[in-house]
mmCIF file of C-alpha atoms and ligand atoms in Angstrom:
data_model
loop_
_atom_site.group_PDB
_atom_site.id
_atom_site.type_symbol
_atom_site.label_atom_id
_atom_site.label_comp_id
_atom_site.label_asym_id
_atom_site.label_seq_id
_atom_site.Cartn_x
_atom_site.Cartn_y
_atom_site.Cartn_z
ATOM 1 C CA GLY U 1 -15.750 -4.992 -9.407
ATOM 2 C CA ARG U 2 -12.555 -4.171 -7.635
ATOM 3 C CA LYS U 3 -9.959 -6.750 -7.846
ATOM 4 C CA PHE U 4 -8.625 -7.763 -4.371
ATOM 5 C CA PHE U 5 -5.197 -6.491 -3.840
ATOM 6 C CA VAL U 6 -2.603 -7.860 -1.291
ATOM 7 C CA GLY U 7 0.745 -5.962 -0.781
ATOM 8 C CA GLY U 8 3.507 -7.163 1.389
ATOM 9 C CA ASN U 9 5.603 -4.365 2.632
ATOM 10 C CA TRP U 10 8.985 -5.560 3.994
ATOM 11 C CA LYS U 11 9.962 -2.343 5.322
ATOM 12 C CA CYS U 12 13.698 -2.138 6.240
ATOM 13 C CA ASN U 13 14.182 -5.871 6.768
ATOM 14 C CA GLY U 14 16.014 -8.714 5.169
ATOM 15 C CA THR U 15 19.487 -10.163 4.386
ATOM 16 C CA THR U 16 20.108 -11.957 1.216
ATOM 17 C CA ASP U 17 19.544 -15.345 2.879
ATOM 18 C CA GLN U 18 16.142 -14.177 4.361
ATOM 19 C CA VAL U 19 15.171 -12.806 0.885
ATOM 20 C CA ASP U 20 15.932 -16.117 -0.707
ATOM 21 C CA LYS U 21 13.670 -17.737 1.895
ATOM 22 C CA ILE U 22 10.812 -15.366 1.555
ATOM 23 C CA VAL U 23 10.856 -15.561 -2.183
ATOM 24 C CA LYS U 24 10.722 -19.418 -2.011
ATOM 25 C CA ILE U 25 7.797 -19.400 0.354
ATOM 26 C CA LEU U 26 5.962 -16.934 -2.278
ATOM 27 C CA ASN U 27 6.755 -19.016 -5.107
ATOM 28 C CA GLU U 28 5.633 -22.312 -3.671
ATOM 29 C CA GLY U 29 2.436 -20.894 -2.083
ATOM 30 C CA GLN U 30 -0.964 -21.989 -3.373
ATOM 31 C CA VAL U 31 -2.891 -18.931 -4.377
ATOM 32 C CA PRO U 32 -5.955 -17.704 -6.438
ATOM 33 C CA PRO U 33 -5.497 -16.769 -9.958
ATOM 34 C CA THR U 34 -4.515 -13.201 -11.066
ATOM 35 C CA ASP U 35 -7.948 -12.418 -12.138
ATOM 36 C CA VAL U 36 -8.993 -12.824 -8.549
ATOM 37 C CA VAL U 37 -6.240 -11.396 -6.584
ATOM 38 C CA GLU U 38 -3.280 -8.968 -7.415
ATOM 39 C CA VAL U 39 -0.086 -9.572 -5.344
ATOM 40 C CA VAL U 40 2.572 -7.004 -4.992
ATOM 41 C CA VAL U 41 5.590 -7.375 -2.649
ATOM 42 C CA SER U 42 7.709 -4.606 -1.597
ATOM 43 C CA PRO U 43 11.220 -5.308 -0.527
ATOM 44 C CA PRO U 44 13.833 -2.648 0.075
ATOM 45 C CA TYR U 45 15.430 -1.015 -2.904
ATOM 46 C CA VAL U 46 18.717 -3.003 -2.791
ATOM 47 C CA PHE U 47 16.708 -6.306 -3.306
ATOM 48 C CA LEU U 48 14.213 -5.197 -5.833
ATOM 49 C CA PRO U 49 16.111 -6.404 -8.931
ATOM 50 C CA VAL U 50 16.702 -9.991 -7.333
ATOM 51 C CA VAL U 51 13.276 -10.274 -6.057
ATOM 52 C CA LYS U 52 11.898 -9.270 -9.501
ATOM 53 C CA SER U 53 13.921 -11.606 -11.392
ATOM 54 C CA GLN U 54 13.209 -14.632 -8.959
ATOM 55 C CA LEU U 55 9.677 -14.113 -8.196
ATOM 56 C CA ARG U 56 6.873 -16.131 -9.793
ATOM 57 C CA PRO U 57 5.717 -13.798 -12.718
ATOM 58 C CA GLU U 58 2.150 -13.516 -11.595
ATOM 59 C CA PHE U 59 3.384 -11.524 -8.514
ATOM 60 C CA GLN U 60 4.484 -7.981 -8.812
ATOM 61 C CA VAL U 61 7.095 -5.844 -7.041
ATOM 62 C CA ALA U 62 7.020 -2.503 -5.522
ATOM 63 C CA ALA U 63 9.479 0.238 -4.236
ATOM 64 C CA GLN U 64 8.875 1.521 -0.748
ATOM 65 C CA ASN U 65 9.406 5.092 -1.684
ATOM 66 C CA CYS U 66 10.670 7.313 -4.365
ATOM 67 C CA TRP U 67 11.947 10.851 -4.947
ATOM 68 C CA VAL U 68 9.454 13.602 -5.379
ATOM 69 C CA LYS U 69 10.549 14.845 -8.871
ATOM 70 C CA LYS U 70 13.125 14.036 -11.657
ATOM 71 C CA GLY U 71 16.368 12.631 -10.452
ATOM 72 C CA GLY U 72 19.671 14.607 -10.250
ATOM 73 C CA ALA U 73 21.753 16.049 -7.493
ATOM 74 C CA PHE U 74 19.645 14.277 -4.579
ATOM 75 C CA THR U 75 22.218 12.107 -2.724
ATOM 76 C CA GLY U 76 20.666 8.997 -1.348
ATOM 77 C CA GLU U 77 17.372 9.273 -3.275
ATOM 78 C CA VAL U 78 15.946 6.841 -5.947
ATOM 79 C CA SER U 79 13.733 8.493 -8.715
ATOM 80 C CA ALA U 80 10.556 7.261 -10.254
ATOM 81 C CA GLU U 81 12.136 7.094 -13.674
ATOM 82 C CA MET U 82 14.870 4.771 -12.362
ATOM 83 C CA LEU U 83 12.149 2.380 -10.896
ATOM 84 C CA ALA U 84 10.176 2.648 -14.260
ATOM 85 C CA ASN U 85 13.546 1.838 -16.030
ATOM 86 C CA LEU U 86 14.140 -1.123 -13.981
ATOM 87 C CA GLY U 87 10.627 -2.417 -14.697
ATOM 88 C CA VAL U 88 9.234 -1.979 -11.131
ATOM 89 C CA PRO U 89 5.535 -1.387 -11.550
ATOM 90 C CA TRP U 90 4.483 -0.097 -8.342
ATOM 91 C CA VAL U 91 5.661 2.287 -5.614
ATOM 92 C CA ILE U 92 4.374 2.769 -1.939
ATOM 93 C CA LEU U 93 4.147 6.530 -1.148
ATOM 94 C CA GLY U 94 3.089 8.405 2.038
ATOM 95 C CA HIS U 95 3.634 5.392 4.433
ATOM 96 C CA SER U 96 3.043 6.677 8.034
ATOM 97 C CA GLU U 97 6.556 5.738 8.984
ATOM 98 C CA ARG U 98 7.919 8.231 6.317
ATOM 99 C CA ARG U 99 5.366 10.843 7.236
ATOM 100 C CA ALA U 100 6.257 10.614 11.048
ATOM 101 C CA LEU U 101 9.936 9.838 10.992
ATOM 102 C CA LEU U 102 11.028 11.634 7.832
ATOM 103 C CA GLY U 103 8.754 14.472 7.972
ATOM 104 C CA GLU U 104 6.811 13.952 4.752
ATOM 105 C CA SER U 105 3.829 16.361 4.595
ATOM 106 C CA ASN U 106 0.620 15.864 2.963
ATOM 107 C CA GLU U 107 1.503 18.246 0.167
ATOM 108 C CA PHE U 108 4.909 16.435 -0.277
ATOM 109 C CA VAL U 109 3.119 13.072 -0.579
ATOM 110 C CA GLY U 110 0.779 14.454 -3.113
ATOM 111 C CA ASP U 111 3.629 15.857 -5.119
ATOM 112 C CA LYS U 112 5.303 12.321 -5.054
ATOM 113 C CA VAL U 113 2.208 10.570 -6.202
ATOM 114 C CA ALA U 114 1.659 12.961 -9.180
ATOM 115 C CA TYR U 115 5.229 12.563 -10.176
ATOM 116 C CA ALA U 116 5.339 8.824 -9.841
ATOM 117 C CA LEU U 117 2.153 8.472 -11.777
ATOM 118 C CA SER U 118 3.652 10.805 -14.528
ATOM 119 C CA GLN U 119 6.497 8.386 -14.966
ATOM 120 C CA GLY U 120 4.078 5.366 -15.558
ATOM 121 C CA LEU U 121 4.355 3.878 -12.134
ATOM 122 C CA LYS U 122 1.432 2.714 -10.123
ATOM 123 C CA VAL U 123 0.948 4.033 -6.609
ATOM 124 C CA ILE U 124 -0.014 2.524 -3.233
ATOM 125 C CA ALA U 125 -1.026 5.825 -1.391
ATOM 126 C CA CYS U 126 -0.922 5.302 2.296
ATOM 127 C CA VAL U 127 -3.321 7.463 4.636
ATOM 128 C CA GLY U 128 -4.287 6.974 8.214
ATOM 129 C CA GLU U 129 -4.656 8.559 11.756
ATOM 130 C CA THR U 130 -2.721 8.523 15.084
ATOM 131 C CA LEU U 131 -4.278 7.144 18.213
ATOM 132 C CA GLU U 132 -4.407 10.751 19.477
ATOM 133 C CA GLN U 133 -6.240 11.801 16.348
ATOM 134 C CA ARG U 134 -8.780 8.982 16.479
ATOM 135 C CA GLU U 135 -9.408 9.673 20.237
ATOM 136 C CA ALA U 136 -9.950 13.253 19.421
ATOM 137 C CA GLY U 137 -12.775 12.325 16.776
ATOM 138 C CA SER U 138 -10.681 13.573 13.989
ATOM 139 C CA THR U 139 -9.989 10.287 12.036
ATOM 140 C CA MET U 140 -12.030 11.233 8.926
ATOM 141 C CA ASP U 141 -10.706 14.792 8.746
ATOM 142 C CA VAL U 142 -7.205 13.668 8.781
ATOM 143 C CA VAL U 143 -7.692 10.791 6.293
ATOM 144 C CA ALA U 144 -9.791 13.297 4.052
ATOM 145 C CA ALA U 145 -6.850 15.954 4.306
ATOM 146 C CA GLN U 146 -4.194 13.456 3.278
ATOM 147 C CA THR U 147 -6.454 12.217 0.371
ATOM 148 C CA LYS U 148 -7.316 15.702 -0.699
ATOM 149 C CA ALA U 149 -3.629 16.586 -0.982
ATOM 150 C CA ILE U 150 -3.415 13.870 -3.534
ATOM 151 C CA ALA U 151 -6.580 14.549 -5.165
ATOM 152 C CA GLU U 152 -5.529 18.121 -5.840
ATOM 153 C CA LYS U 153 -2.558 16.889 -7.843
ATOM 154 C CA ILE U 154 -3.868 14.136 -10.034
ATOM 155 C CA LYS U 155 -6.557 13.601 -12.607
ATOM 156 C CA ASP U 156 -6.345 9.892 -13.256
ATOM 157 C CA TRP U 157 -6.979 7.422 -10.411
ATOM 158 C CA SER U 158 -6.778 4.330 -12.339
ATOM 159 C CA ASN U 159 -3.326 3.582 -11.146
ATOM 160 C CA VAL U 160 -3.665 4.377 -7.558
ATOM 161 C CA VAL U 161 -4.695 2.106 -4.681
ATOM 162 C CA ILE U 162 -5.238 3.833 -1.251
ATOM 163 C CA ALA U 163 -3.998 1.945 1.731
ATOM 164 C CA TYR U 164 -5.843 2.993 4.896
ATOM 165 C CA GLU U 165 -3.280 2.294 7.709
ATOM 166 C CA PRO U 166 -4.285 3.615 11.073
ATOM 167 C CA VAL U 167 -0.953 4.415 12.854
ATOM 168 C CA TRP U 168 -2.102 2.804 16.070
ATOM 169 C CA ALA U 169 -2.492 -0.375 14.320
ATOM 170 C CA ILE U 170 0.750 -0.550 12.645
ATOM 171 C CA GLY U 171 3.358 -2.959 14.146
ATOM 172 C CA THR U 172 1.336 -3.113 17.346
ATOM 173 C CA GLY U 173 -0.685 -6.184 17.251
ATOM 174 C CA LYS U 174 -3.622 -4.007 17.714
ATOM 175 C CA VAL U 175 -5.708 -4.623 14.472
ATOM 176 C CA ALA U 176 -8.536 -2.502 13.599
ATOM 177 C CA THR U 177 -11.901 -4.347 14.071
ATOM 178 C CA PRO U 178 -13.564 -4.997 10.799
ATOM 179 C CA ASP U 179 -16.248 -2.550 11.695
ATOM 180 C CA GLN U 180 -13.702 0.102 12.375
ATOM 181 C CA ALA U 181 -11.916 -0.471 9.105
ATOM 182 C CA GLN U 182 -15.208 -0.790 7.211
ATOM 183 C CA GLU U 183 -16.256 2.693 8.595
ATOM 184 C CA VAL U 184 -13.320 4.466 7.598
ATOM 185 C CA HIS U 185 -13.136 2.819 3.976
ATOM 186 C CA ALA U 186 -16.697 3.756 3.448
ATOM 187 C CA SER U 187 -16.274 7.280 4.515
ATOM 188 C CA LEU U 188 -13.163 7.615 2.217
ATOM 189 C CA ARG U 189 -15.121 6.030 -0.749
ATOM 190 C CA ASP U 190 -17.837 8.700 0.120
ATOM 191 C CA TRP U 191 -15.198 11.334 -0.001
ATOM 192 C CA LEU U 192 -14.083 10.195 -3.468
ATOM 193 C CA LYS U 193 -17.468 10.172 -4.653
ATOM 194 C CA ILE U 194 -18.256 13.772 -3.560
ATOM 195 C CA ASN U 195 -14.757 15.304 -4.227
ATOM 196 C CA VAL U 196 -13.511 13.321 -7.418
ATOM 197 C CA SER U 197 -16.252 11.264 -9.029
ATOM 198 C CA PRO U 198 -18.572 8.342 -8.550
ATOM 199 C CA GLU U 199 -16.673 6.351 -10.990
ATOM 200 C CA VAL U 200 -13.333 6.916 -9.266
ATOM 201 C CA ALA U 201 -15.086 6.128 -5.879
ATOM 202 C CA ASP U 202 -16.410 2.938 -7.354
ATOM 203 C CA SER U 203 -13.356 1.559 -9.071
ATOM 204 C CA THR U 204 -10.491 2.646 -6.603
ATOM 205 C CA ARG U 205 -9.271 -0.027 -4.267
ATOM 206 C CA ILE U 206 -9.043 0.844 -0.660
ATOM 207 C CA ILE U 207 -6.910 -1.684 1.269
ATOM 208 C CA TYR U 208 -6.343 -2.082 4.916
ATOM 209 C CA GLY U 209 -3.035 -2.166 6.711
ATOM 210 C CA GLY U 210 -1.932 -2.635 10.487
ATOM 211 C CA SER U 211 -1.417 -5.819 12.175
ATOM 212 C CA VAL U 212 -3.102 -8.024 9.508
ATOM 213 C CA THR U 213 -2.517 -11.535 10.060
ATOM 214 C CA GLY U 214 -3.377 -15.017 8.619
ATOM 215 C CA ALA U 215 -5.954 -15.275 11.718
ATOM 216 C CA ASN U 216 -7.624 -11.831 11.305
ATOM 217 C CA CYS U 217 -7.648 -11.205 7.509
ATOM 218 C CA LYS U 218 -10.803 -13.206 6.629
ATOM 219 C CA GLU U 219 -13.041 -11.137 8.824
ATOM 220 C CA LEU U 220 -11.594 -7.909 7.489
ATOM 221 C CA ALA U 221 -11.802 -9.096 3.833
ATOM 222 C CA ALA U 222 -15.474 -9.809 4.148
ATOM 223 C CA LYS U 223 -16.314 -6.211 4.657
ATOM 224 C CA PRO U 224 -17.729 -4.659 1.313
ATOM 225 C CA ASP U 225 -15.393 -1.757 1.401
ATOM 226 C CA VAL U 226 -12.148 -3.480 2.232
ATOM 227 C CA ASP U 227 -10.565 -4.437 -1.047
ATOM 228 C CA GLY U 228 -7.503 -6.000 0.193
ATOM 229 C CA PHE U 229 -4.407 -5.520 2.532
ATOM 230 C CA LEU U 230 -1.033 -3.945 2.875
ATOM 231 C CA VAL U 231 0.867 -6.248 5.259
ATOM 232 C CA GLY U 232 3.974 -5.552 7.126
ATOM 233 C CA GLY U 233 5.242 -8.061 9.637
ATOM 234 C CA ALA U 234 3.296 -10.969 8.416
ATOM 235 C CA SER U 235 4.403 -10.401 4.836
ATOM 236 C CA LEU U 236 7.760 -11.869 5.857
ATOM 237 C CA LYS U 237 6.228 -15.089 7.046
ATOM 238 C CA PRO U 238 4.415 -18.251 5.507
ATOM 239 C CA GLU U 239 1.039 -16.724 6.660
ATOM 240 C CA PHE U 240 1.227 -14.179 3.908
ATOM 241 C CA ILE U 241 0.171 -16.921 1.612
ATOM 242 C CA ASP U 242 -3.084 -17.284 3.773
ATOM 243 C CA ILE U 243 -3.670 -13.590 3.627
ATOM 244 C CA ILE U 244 -3.410 -13.774 -0.149
ATOM 245 C CA ASN U 245 -6.078 -16.557 -0.008
ATOM 246 C CA SER U 246 -8.435 -14.466 2.028
ATOM 247 C CA ALA U 247 -9.301 -12.921 -1.582
ATOM 248 C CA THR U 248 -11.681 -15.825 -1.939
HETATM 249 P P1 LIG B 301 2.171 -4.318 10.197
HETATM 250 O O1 LIG B 301 1.434 -5.276 9.385
HETATM 251 O O2 LIG B 301 3.444 -4.963 10.615
HETATM 252 O O3 LIG B 301 1.457 -3.863 11.306
HETATM 253 O O4 LIG B 301 2.526 -3.102 9.203
HETATM 254 C C1 LIG B 301 1.460 -2.537 8.518
HETATM 255 C C2 LIG B 301 2.119 -1.579 7.449
HETATM 256 O O5 LIG B 301 2.715 -0.592 7.954
HETATM 257 C C3 LIG B 301 2.197 -2.050 6.069
HETATM 258 O O6 LIG B 301 2.616 -0.983 5.273
#
């Protein structure tokens, strides 16, 4: 079985005081054991070392991005090897905010995933369609093209989690219905089965992101192909603990 996965993407939020408060909530929360759920929180780069050192040991950390290749003269970037050196096990790549606002193409995201994996990082790779694309009926084409650009560059999927995050659901309060999420997750799994392998399709976690809350997580988690969540806004609040508990 695929172990339930809950990621908290803090995005570009937080002061030192707020980070202390969130870490306290995370450390005091009652959650299922690590053989039931894998929890990964993703603060901004500058808070990664402090969060990693203060967080309960059963929770892991992720960076929200990294550079596409080996570090060097790339002002403002952080390399995968730096994250590995700091003991940061995970990185989120291809988030829709970076695709849309910073111009990251499918190919660039594929290159980033391959390089991060080569440096020993585990990757949460994000895919998802815009409202316009959904209304045009091209959801699966878009998501397949984003996944294909990754599949072309990697062989080993064991350290990859796919996050399906429909852009229209991100930060909007408009969560996908459980059926909408299930439909895309099942199609994605089918795509992996045909284009990668049945084993990879069966073992790769496909998590949902977009306006997940303590109130809507249970219904989504009940769907057979929803293997967890990538949570934005609610990951900064006590209800993140409830979302972790939707694993059981
Ligand atoms: P929200 O949960 O705030 O909609 O954000 C989802 C997301 O983008 C997680 O990466």
